[in-house]
Amino acid sequence: MTLPVAVLVSGRGSNLQAILDACASGALDARVVYVASNHAGVPALDRAASAGVPHGAFTVADFGSRAAAQAAMAEAVMRTDPRLVVHAGFDHILGPEYFVRLGGTPVINVHPALLPLFGGRGMYGVRVHESVLAAGATESGATVHRVHPDTIDLGEVVVQRRVPVLSGDTPEMLGARVLEQEHIAIVEAIRRFVPATTPLR
Ligand code: GRF
């Protein structure tokens, strides 16, 4: 059965693109049914439009508060009846009003480090890679994990892919190496949620 997936984004959308490409090529038996952003006018929404996927922006400016924006976003997402919600470069912490509306729909997130290392509040974007280098770690990677209410980067790991830290790495160089693995990990992780069409023997 083709898995209907909703994707939450905030910016560039390269992880979204990896998902769209995997669906289009048949590598992943899933379909992106909706893309929601907390920022208007971001490249990720253009990627959704180019792929013909319904999409919307839910900004604090339009809705008056972060809670109201997140509630409206969750309602729009659930109207498309996804069986999985993927946070792919989504940069807000989601409150209870979001999770209540999602019901029991599973949620996963991609993080650019080997959780539980280098996760938690304030650990996003280039800061993650700066911290990995400052700690003298010899490897980093990408983690896709379950998301639960009121936690940051703490849910069960679904897929993890490792990369070496190389001498002379800048945060940007390390980040680019990790991002390649994010694109693979996010597709692998979604595949875990695709129901088998025939029972396993
Ligand atoms: C990724 O590194 C993701 O792990 C992080 O933000 C970045 C988003 O990239 N949370 P993109 O928007 O998918 O290109």
PDB file of C-alpha atoms and ligand atoms in Angstrom:
ATOM      1  CA  MET A   1       0.000   0.000   0.000  1.00  0.00           C
ATOM      2  CA  THR A   2       1.357   3.435  -0.908  1.00  0.00           C
ATOM      3  CA  LEU A   3       1.996   5.375   2.282  1.00  0.00           C
ATOM      4  CA  PRO A   4       0.462   8.879   2.404  1.00  0.00           C
ATOM      5  CA  VAL A   5       3.019  11.211   4.014  1.00  0.00           C
ATOM      6  CA  ALA A   6       2.826  14.849   5.118  1.00  0.00           C
ATOM      7  CA  VAL A   7       6.076  16.807   5.364  1.00  0.00           C
ATOM      8  CA  LEU A   8       6.806  19.849   7.547  1.00  0.00           C
ATOM      9  CA  VAL A   9       9.522  22.206   6.309  1.00  0.00           C
ATOM     10  CA  SER A  10      10.993  25.610   7.117  1.00  0.00           C
ATOM     11  CA  GLY A  11      13.542  26.525   4.479  1.00  0.00           C
ATOM     12  CA  ARG A  12      15.646  25.018   1.740  1.00  0.00           C
ATOM     13  CA  GLY A  13      13.808  21.691   1.497  1.00  0.00           C
ATOM     14  CA  SER A  14      16.580  19.402   0.273  1.00  0.00           C
ATOM     15  CA  ASN A  15      15.295  16.579   2.485  1.00  0.00           C
ATOM     16  CA  LEU A  16      11.800  17.138   1.101  1.00  0.00           C
ATOM     17  CA  GLN A  17      13.297  16.902  -2.390  1.00  0.00           C
ATOM     18  CA  ALA A  18      14.961  13.595  -1.533  1.00  0.00           C
ATOM     19  CA  ILE A  19      11.569  12.250  -0.427  1.00  0.00           C
ATOM     20  CA  LEU A  20       9.781  13.575  -3.535  1.00  0.00           C
ATOM     21  CA  ASP A  21      12.477  12.091  -5.796  1.00  0.00           C
ATOM     22  CA  ALA A  22      12.323   8.689  -4.091  1.00  0.00           C
ATOM     23  CA  CYS A  23       8.532   8.629  -4.469  1.00  0.00           C
ATOM     24  CA  ALA A  24       8.725   9.679  -8.128  1.00  0.00           C
ATOM     25  CA  SER A  25      11.346   7.072  -9.020  1.00  0.00           C
ATOM     26  CA  GLY A  26       9.458   4.267  -7.296  1.00  0.00           C
ATOM     27  CA  ALA A  27      12.311   3.719  -4.814  1.00  0.00           C
ATOM     28  CA  LEU A  28       9.849   4.527  -2.035  1.00  0.00           C
ATOM     29  CA  ASP A  29       6.242   3.326  -1.999  1.00  0.00           C
ATOM     30  CA  ALA A  30       4.943   6.579  -0.550  1.00  0.00           C
ATOM     31  CA  ARG A  31       3.195   9.721  -1.723  1.00  0.00           C
ATOM     32  CA  VAL A  32       3.641  13.224  -0.312  1.00  0.00           C
ATOM     33  CA  VAL A  33       0.056  14.379   0.230  1.00  0.00           C
ATOM     34  CA  TYR A  34       0.835  17.732   1.859  1.00  0.00           C
ATOM     35  CA  VAL A  35       3.732  20.057   2.633  1.00  0.00           C
ATOM     36  CA  ALA A  36       3.376  22.585   5.459  1.00  0.00           C
ATOM     37  CA  SER A  37       5.798  25.362   6.318  1.00  0.00           C
ATOM     38  CA  ASN A  38       5.974  27.762   9.252  1.00  0.00           C
ATOM     39  CA  HIS A  39       7.587  30.344   6.955  1.00  0.00           C
ATOM     40  CA  ALA A  40       6.119  31.795   3.751  1.00  0.00           C
ATOM     41  CA  GLY A  41       8.049  32.073   0.511  1.00  0.00           C
ATOM     42  CA  VAL A  42      10.697  29.456   1.284  1.00  0.00           C
ATOM     43  CA  PRO A  43      12.318  27.277  -1.416  1.00  0.00           C
ATOM     44  CA  ALA A  44      10.790  24.138   0.116  1.00  0.00           C
ATOM     45  CA  LEU A  45       7.305  25.388  -0.815  1.00  0.00           C
ATOM     46  CA  ASP A  46       8.489  25.958  -4.397  1.00  0.00           C
ATOM     47  CA  ARG A  47       9.684  22.354  -4.474  1.00  0.00           C
ATOM     48  CA  ALA A  48       6.216  21.209  -3.335  1.00  0.00           C
ATOM     49  CA  ALA A  49       4.588  23.343  -6.022  1.00  0.00           C
ATOM     50  CA  SER A  50       6.906  21.988  -8.726  1.00  0.00           C
ATOM     51  CA  ALA A  51       5.987  18.446  -7.717  1.00  0.00           C
ATOM     52  CA  GLY A  52       2.272  19.302  -7.772  1.00  0.00           C
ATOM     53  CA  VAL A  53       1.875  18.671  -4.037  1.00  0.00           C
ATOM     54  CA  PRO A  54      -0.711  20.700  -2.078  1.00  0.00           C
ATOM     55  CA  HIS A  55       1.063  22.990   0.374  1.00  0.00           C
ATOM     56  CA  GLY A  56       0.548  25.851   2.786  1.00  0.00           C
ATOM     57  CA  ALA A  57       2.371  28.341   4.989  1.00  0.00           C
ATOM     58  CA  PHE A  58       1.255  28.816   8.595  1.00  0.00           C
ATOM     59  CA  THR A  59       3.035  31.861   9.967  1.00  0.00           C
ATOM     60  CA  VAL A  60       2.815  33.439  13.388  1.00  0.00           C
ATOM     61  CA  ALA A  61       2.234  36.767  11.604  1.00  0.00           C
ATOM     62  CA  ASP A  62      -0.896  35.419   9.896  1.00  0.00           C
ATOM     63  CA  PHE A  63      -2.312  33.477  12.845  1.00  0.00           C
ATOM     64  CA  GLY A  64      -1.410  35.788  15.729  1.00  0.00           C
ATOM     65  CA  SER A  65       0.459  33.251  17.840  1.00  0.00           C
ATOM     66  CA  ARG A  66       2.661  30.249  17.440  1.00  0.00           C
ATOM     67  CA  ALA A  67      -0.004  28.028  19.073  1.00  0.00           C
ATOM     68  CA  ALA A  68      -2.713  29.182  16.656  1.00  0.00           C
ATOM     69  CA  ALA A  69      -0.410  28.739  13.654  1.00  0.00           C
ATOM     70  CA  GLN A  70       0.523  25.235  14.753  1.00  0.00           C
ATOM     71  CA  ALA A  71      -3.111  24.277  15.389  1.00  0.00           C
ATOM     72  CA  ALA A  72      -4.115  25.465  11.901  1.00  0.00           C
ATOM     73  CA  MET A  73      -1.152  23.662  10.382  1.00  0.00           C
ATOM     74  CA  ALA A  74      -2.069  20.400  12.114  1.00  0.00           C
ATOM     75  CA  GLU A  75      -5.667  20.702  10.936  1.00  0.00           C
ATOM     76  CA  ALA A  76      -4.549  21.256   7.345  1.00  0.00           C
ATOM     77  CA  VAL A  77      -2.171  18.313   7.585  1.00  0.00           C
ATOM     78  CA  MET A  78      -4.834  15.983   8.979  1.00  0.00           C
ATOM     79  CA  ARG A  79      -7.354  16.932   6.294  1.00  0.00           C
ATOM     80  CA  THR A  80      -5.016  15.189   3.826  1.00  0.00           C
ATOM     81  CA  ASP A  81      -5.172  11.976   5.893  1.00  0.00           C
ATOM     82  CA  PRO A  82      -1.447  11.125   6.206  1.00  0.00           C
ATOM     83  CA  ARG A  83      -0.300   7.917   7.854  1.00  0.00           C
ATOM     84  CA  LEU A  84       3.074   9.489   8.746  1.00  0.00           C
ATOM     85  CA  VAL A  85       4.218  13.067   9.394  1.00  0.00           C
ATOM     86  CA  VAL A  86       7.849  13.877   8.576  1.00  0.00           C
ATOM     87  CA  HIS A  87       9.657  16.904  10.003  1.00  0.00           C
ATOM     88  CA  ALA A  88      12.340  17.612   7.411  1.00  0.00           C
ATOM     89  CA  GLY A  89      14.234  20.726   8.408  1.00  0.00           C
ATOM     90  CA  PHE A  90      11.345  22.109  10.484  1.00  0.00           C
ATOM     91  CA  ASP A  91      12.667  24.749  12.877  1.00  0.00           C
ATOM     92  CA  HIS A  92       9.961  25.335  15.521  1.00  0.00           C
ATOM     93  CA  ILE A  93       9.327  23.284  18.632  1.00  0.00           C
ATOM     94  CA  LEU A  94       5.762  22.016  18.373  1.00  0.00           C
ATOM     95  CA  GLY A  95       3.339  22.446  21.257  1.00  0.00           C
ATOM     96  CA  PRO A  96       0.495  20.273  22.569  1.00  0.00           C
ATOM     97  CA  GLU A  97      -2.066  21.932  20.259  1.00  0.00           C
ATOM     98  CA  TYR A  98      -0.237  20.339  17.333  1.00  0.00           C
ATOM     99  CA  PHE A  99       0.081  16.839  18.743  1.00  0.00           C
ATOM    100  CA  VAL A 100      -3.498  16.706  20.033  1.00  0.00           C
ATOM    101  CA  ARG A 101      -4.774  17.377  16.525  1.00  0.00           C
ATOM    102  CA  LEU A 102      -2.476  14.771  15.002  1.00  0.00           C
ATOM    103  CA  GLY A 103      -4.066  12.072  17.149  1.00  0.00           C
ATOM    104  CA  GLY A 104      -1.897   8.982  17.067  1.00  0.00           C
ATOM    105  CA  THR A 105      -0.302   9.695  13.676  1.00  0.00           C
ATOM    106  CA  PRO A 106       3.395   8.848  13.973  1.00  0.00           C
ATOM    107  CA  VAL A 107       5.858  11.726  13.599  1.00  0.00           C
ATOM    108  CA  ILE A 108       9.548  11.473  12.659  1.00  0.00           C
ATOM    109  CA  ASN A 109      12.297  14.089  12.454  1.00  0.00           C
ATOM    110  CA  VAL A 110      15.719  14.196  10.791  1.00  0.00           C
ATOM    111  CA  HIS A 111      18.577  15.573  12.895  1.00  0.00           C
ATOM    112  CA  PRO A 112      22.113  16.256  11.604  1.00  0.00           C
ATOM    113  CA  ALA A 113      24.085  14.406  14.311  1.00  0.00           C
ATOM    114  CA  LEU A 114      24.297  11.035  16.002  1.00  0.00           C
ATOM    115  CA  LEU A 115      21.614  11.403  18.675  1.00  0.00           C
ATOM    116  CA  PRO A 116      21.590  11.292  21.654  1.00  0.00           C
ATOM    117  CA  LEU A 117      24.829  13.228  21.081  1.00  0.00           C
ATOM    118  CA  PHE A 118      24.555  16.863  19.973  1.00  0.00           C
ATOM    119  CA  GLY A 119      20.799  17.190  20.286  1.00  0.00           C
ATOM    120  CA  GLY A 120      18.370  19.228  22.350  1.00  0.00           C
ATOM    121  CA  ARG A 121      17.394  22.868  22.659  1.00  0.00           C
ATOM    122  CA  GLY A 122      19.551  25.218  20.604  1.00  0.00           C
ATOM    123  CA  MET A 123      21.178  22.384  18.635  1.00  0.00           C
ATOM    124  CA  TYR A 124      20.204  23.086  15.061  1.00  0.00           C
ATOM    125  CA  GLY A 125      21.797  24.026  11.779  1.00  0.00           C
ATOM    126  CA  VAL A 126      25.480  24.860  11.715  1.00  0.00           C
ATOM    127  CA  ARG A 127      25.616  24.973  15.526  1.00  0.00           C
ATOM    128  CA  VAL A 128      25.379  21.199  15.591  1.00  0.00           C
ATOM    129  CA  HIS A 129      28.440  20.793  13.387  1.00  0.00           C
ATOM    130  CA  GLU A 130      30.361  23.486  15.288  1.00  0.00           C
ATOM    131  CA  SER A 131      29.695  21.574  18.497  1.00  0.00           C
ATOM    132  CA  VAL A 132      30.777  18.248  16.992  1.00  0.00           C
ATOM    133  CA  LEU A 133      34.076  19.793  15.854  1.00  0.00           C
ATOM    134  CA  ALA A 134      34.614  21.638  19.154  1.00  0.00           C
ATOM    135  CA  ALA A 135      34.140  18.366  21.051  1.00  0.00           C
ATOM    136  CA  GLY A 136      36.811  16.671  18.944  1.00  0.00           C
ATOM    137  CA  ALA A 137      34.419  13.895  17.857  1.00  0.00           C
ATOM    138  CA  THR A 138      35.800  11.511  15.237  1.00  0.00           C
ATOM    139  CA  GLU A 139      32.434  10.839  13.631  1.00  0.00           C
ATOM    140  CA  SER A 140      29.041  12.385  13.168  1.00  0.00           C
ATOM    141  CA  GLY A 141      26.029  11.499  11.084  1.00  0.00           C
ATOM    142  CA  ALA A 142      22.314  11.713  10.534  1.00  0.00           C
ATOM    143  CA  THR A 143      19.576  10.459  12.824  1.00  0.00           C
ATOM    144  CA  VAL A 144      15.912   9.967  12.041  1.00  0.00           C
ATOM    145  CA  HIS A 145      13.924   9.574  15.236  1.00  0.00           C
ATOM    146  CA  ARG A 146      10.351   9.493  16.501  1.00  0.00           C
ATOM    147  CA  VAL A 147       8.967  12.763  17.816  1.00  0.00           C
ATOM    148  CA  HIS A 148       6.815  12.913  20.935  1.00  0.00           C
ATOM    149  CA  PRO A 149       5.134  15.898  22.605  1.00  0.00           C
ATOM    150  CA  ASP A 150       7.296  18.066  24.872  1.00  0.00           C
ATOM    151  CA  THR A 151      10.588  16.458  23.916  1.00  0.00           C
ATOM    152  CA  ILE A 152      13.398  17.644  21.674  1.00  0.00           C
ATOM    153  CA  ASP A 153      15.528  15.085  19.850  1.00  0.00           C
ATOM    154  CA  LEU A 154      14.670  12.369  22.391  1.00  0.00           C
ATOM    155  CA  GLY A 155      12.384   9.913  20.582  1.00  0.00           C
ATOM    156  CA  GLU A 156      13.379   6.401  19.559  1.00  0.00           C
ATOM    157  CA  VAL A 157      15.947   6.199  16.758  1.00  0.00           C
ATOM    158  CA  VAL A 158      14.483   4.872  13.479  1.00  0.00           C
ATOM    159  CA  VAL A 159      17.585   5.125  11.238  1.00  0.00           C
ATOM    160  CA  GLN A 160      21.110   6.373  11.878  1.00  0.00           C
ATOM    161  CA  ARG A 161      23.872   6.832   9.285  1.00  0.00           C
ATOM    162  CA  ARG A 162      27.459   7.719  10.201  1.00  0.00           C
ATOM    163  CA  VAL A 163      30.133   9.856   8.541  1.00  0.00           C
ATOM    164  CA  PRO A 164      33.759  10.449   9.565  1.00  0.00           C
ATOM    165  CA  VAL A 165      34.954  13.817  10.831  1.00  0.00           C
ATOM    166  CA  LEU A 166      38.001  14.638   8.674  1.00  0.00           C
ATOM    167  CA  SER A 167      40.973  16.736   9.653  1.00  0.00           C
ATOM    168  CA  GLY A 168      40.567  20.280   8.377  1.00  0.00           C
ATOM    169  CA  ASP A 169      36.768  20.008   8.381  1.00  0.00           C
ATOM    170  CA  THR A 170      34.860  23.258   8.729  1.00  0.00           C
ATOM    171  CA  PRO A 171      31.294  23.134  10.088  1.00  0.00           C
ATOM    172  CA  GLU A 172      30.080  23.667   6.531  1.00  0.00           C
ATOM    173  CA  MET A 173      32.171  20.802   5.118  1.00  0.00           C
ATOM    174  CA  LEU A 174      30.992  18.435   7.842  1.00  0.00           C
ATOM    175  CA  GLY A 175      27.415  19.649   7.395  1.00  0.00           C
ATOM    176  CA  ALA A 176      27.496  18.890   3.665  1.00  0.00           C
ATOM    177  CA  ARG A 177      28.778  15.351   4.347  1.00  0.00           C
ATOM    178  CA  VAL A 178      26.047  14.799   6.932  1.00  0.00           C
ATOM    179  CA  LEU A 179      23.339  16.224   4.663  1.00  0.00           C
ATOM    180  CA  GLU A 180      24.049  13.589   1.999  1.00  0.00           C
ATOM    181  CA  GLN A 181      23.360  10.947   4.633  1.00  0.00           C
ATOM    182  CA  GLU A 182      20.233  12.743   5.856  1.00  0.00           C
ATOM    183  CA  HIS A 183      18.780  12.378   2.376  1.00  0.00           C
ATOM    184  CA  ILE A 184      19.355   8.618   2.436  1.00  0.00           C
ATOM    185  CA  ALA A 185      18.296   8.186   6.065  1.00  0.00           C
ATOM    186  CA  ILE A 186      14.990  10.019   5.683  1.00  0.00           C
ATOM    187  CA  VAL A 187      13.947   7.806   2.777  1.00  0.00           C
ATOM    188  CA  GLU A 188      15.028   4.648   4.620  1.00  0.00           C
ATOM    189  CA  ALA A 189      13.101   5.743   7.685  1.00  0.00           C
ATOM    190  CA  ILE A 190       9.881   6.416   5.767  1.00  0.00           C
ATOM    191  CA  ARG A 191      10.208   2.980   4.163  1.00  0.00           C
ATOM    192  CA  ARG A 192       9.965   1.432   7.634  1.00  0.00           C
ATOM    193  CA  PHE A 193       6.421   2.793   7.891  1.00  0.00           C
ATOM    194  CA  VAL A 194       5.216   1.419   4.533  1.00  0.00           C
ATOM    195  CA  PRO A 195       2.862  -1.452   5.328  1.00  0.00           C
ATOM    196  CA  ALA A 196       3.801  -4.800   3.828  1.00  0.00           C
ATOM    197  CA  THR A 197       1.281  -5.850   1.185  1.00  0.00           C
ATOM    198  CA  THR A 198       1.849  -9.532   1.824  1.00  0.00           C
ATOM    199  CA  PRO A 199       2.276 -11.046   5.255  1.00  0.00           C
ATOM    200  CA  LEU A 200       5.831 -12.013   6.174  1.00  0.00           C
ATOM    201  CA  ARG A 201       6.362 -15.742   6.547  1.00  0.00           C
TER     202      ARG A 201
HETATM  203  C1  GRF B   1      18.946  19.634   7.794  1.00  0.00           C
HETATM  204  O1  GRF B   1      20.309  19.572   8.112  1.00  0.00           O
HETATM  205  C2  GRF B   1      18.130  19.147   8.953  1.00  0.00           C
HETATM  206  O2  GRF B   1      18.670  18.063   9.615  1.00  0.00           O
HETATM  207  C3  GRF B   1      18.158  20.346   9.835  1.00  0.00           C
HETATM  208  O3  GRF B   1      18.010  21.432   8.962  1.00  0.00           O
HETATM  209  C4  GRF B   1      18.497  21.075   7.688  1.00  0.00           C
HETATM  210  C5  GRF B   1      17.383  21.253   6.709  1.00  0.00           C
HETATM  211  O4  GRF B   1      17.791  21.074   5.398  1.00  0.00           O
HETATM  212  N1  GRF B   1      17.210  20.242  10.886  1.00  0.00           N
HETATM  213  P1  GRF B   1      16.728  21.047   4.226  1.00  0.00           P
HETATM  214  O5  GRF B   1      15.750  22.176   4.433  1.00  0.00           O
HETATM  215  O6  GRF B   1      16.052  19.706   4.221  1.00  0.00           O
HETATM  216  O7  GRF B   1      17.547  21.256   2.981  1.00  0.00           O
END
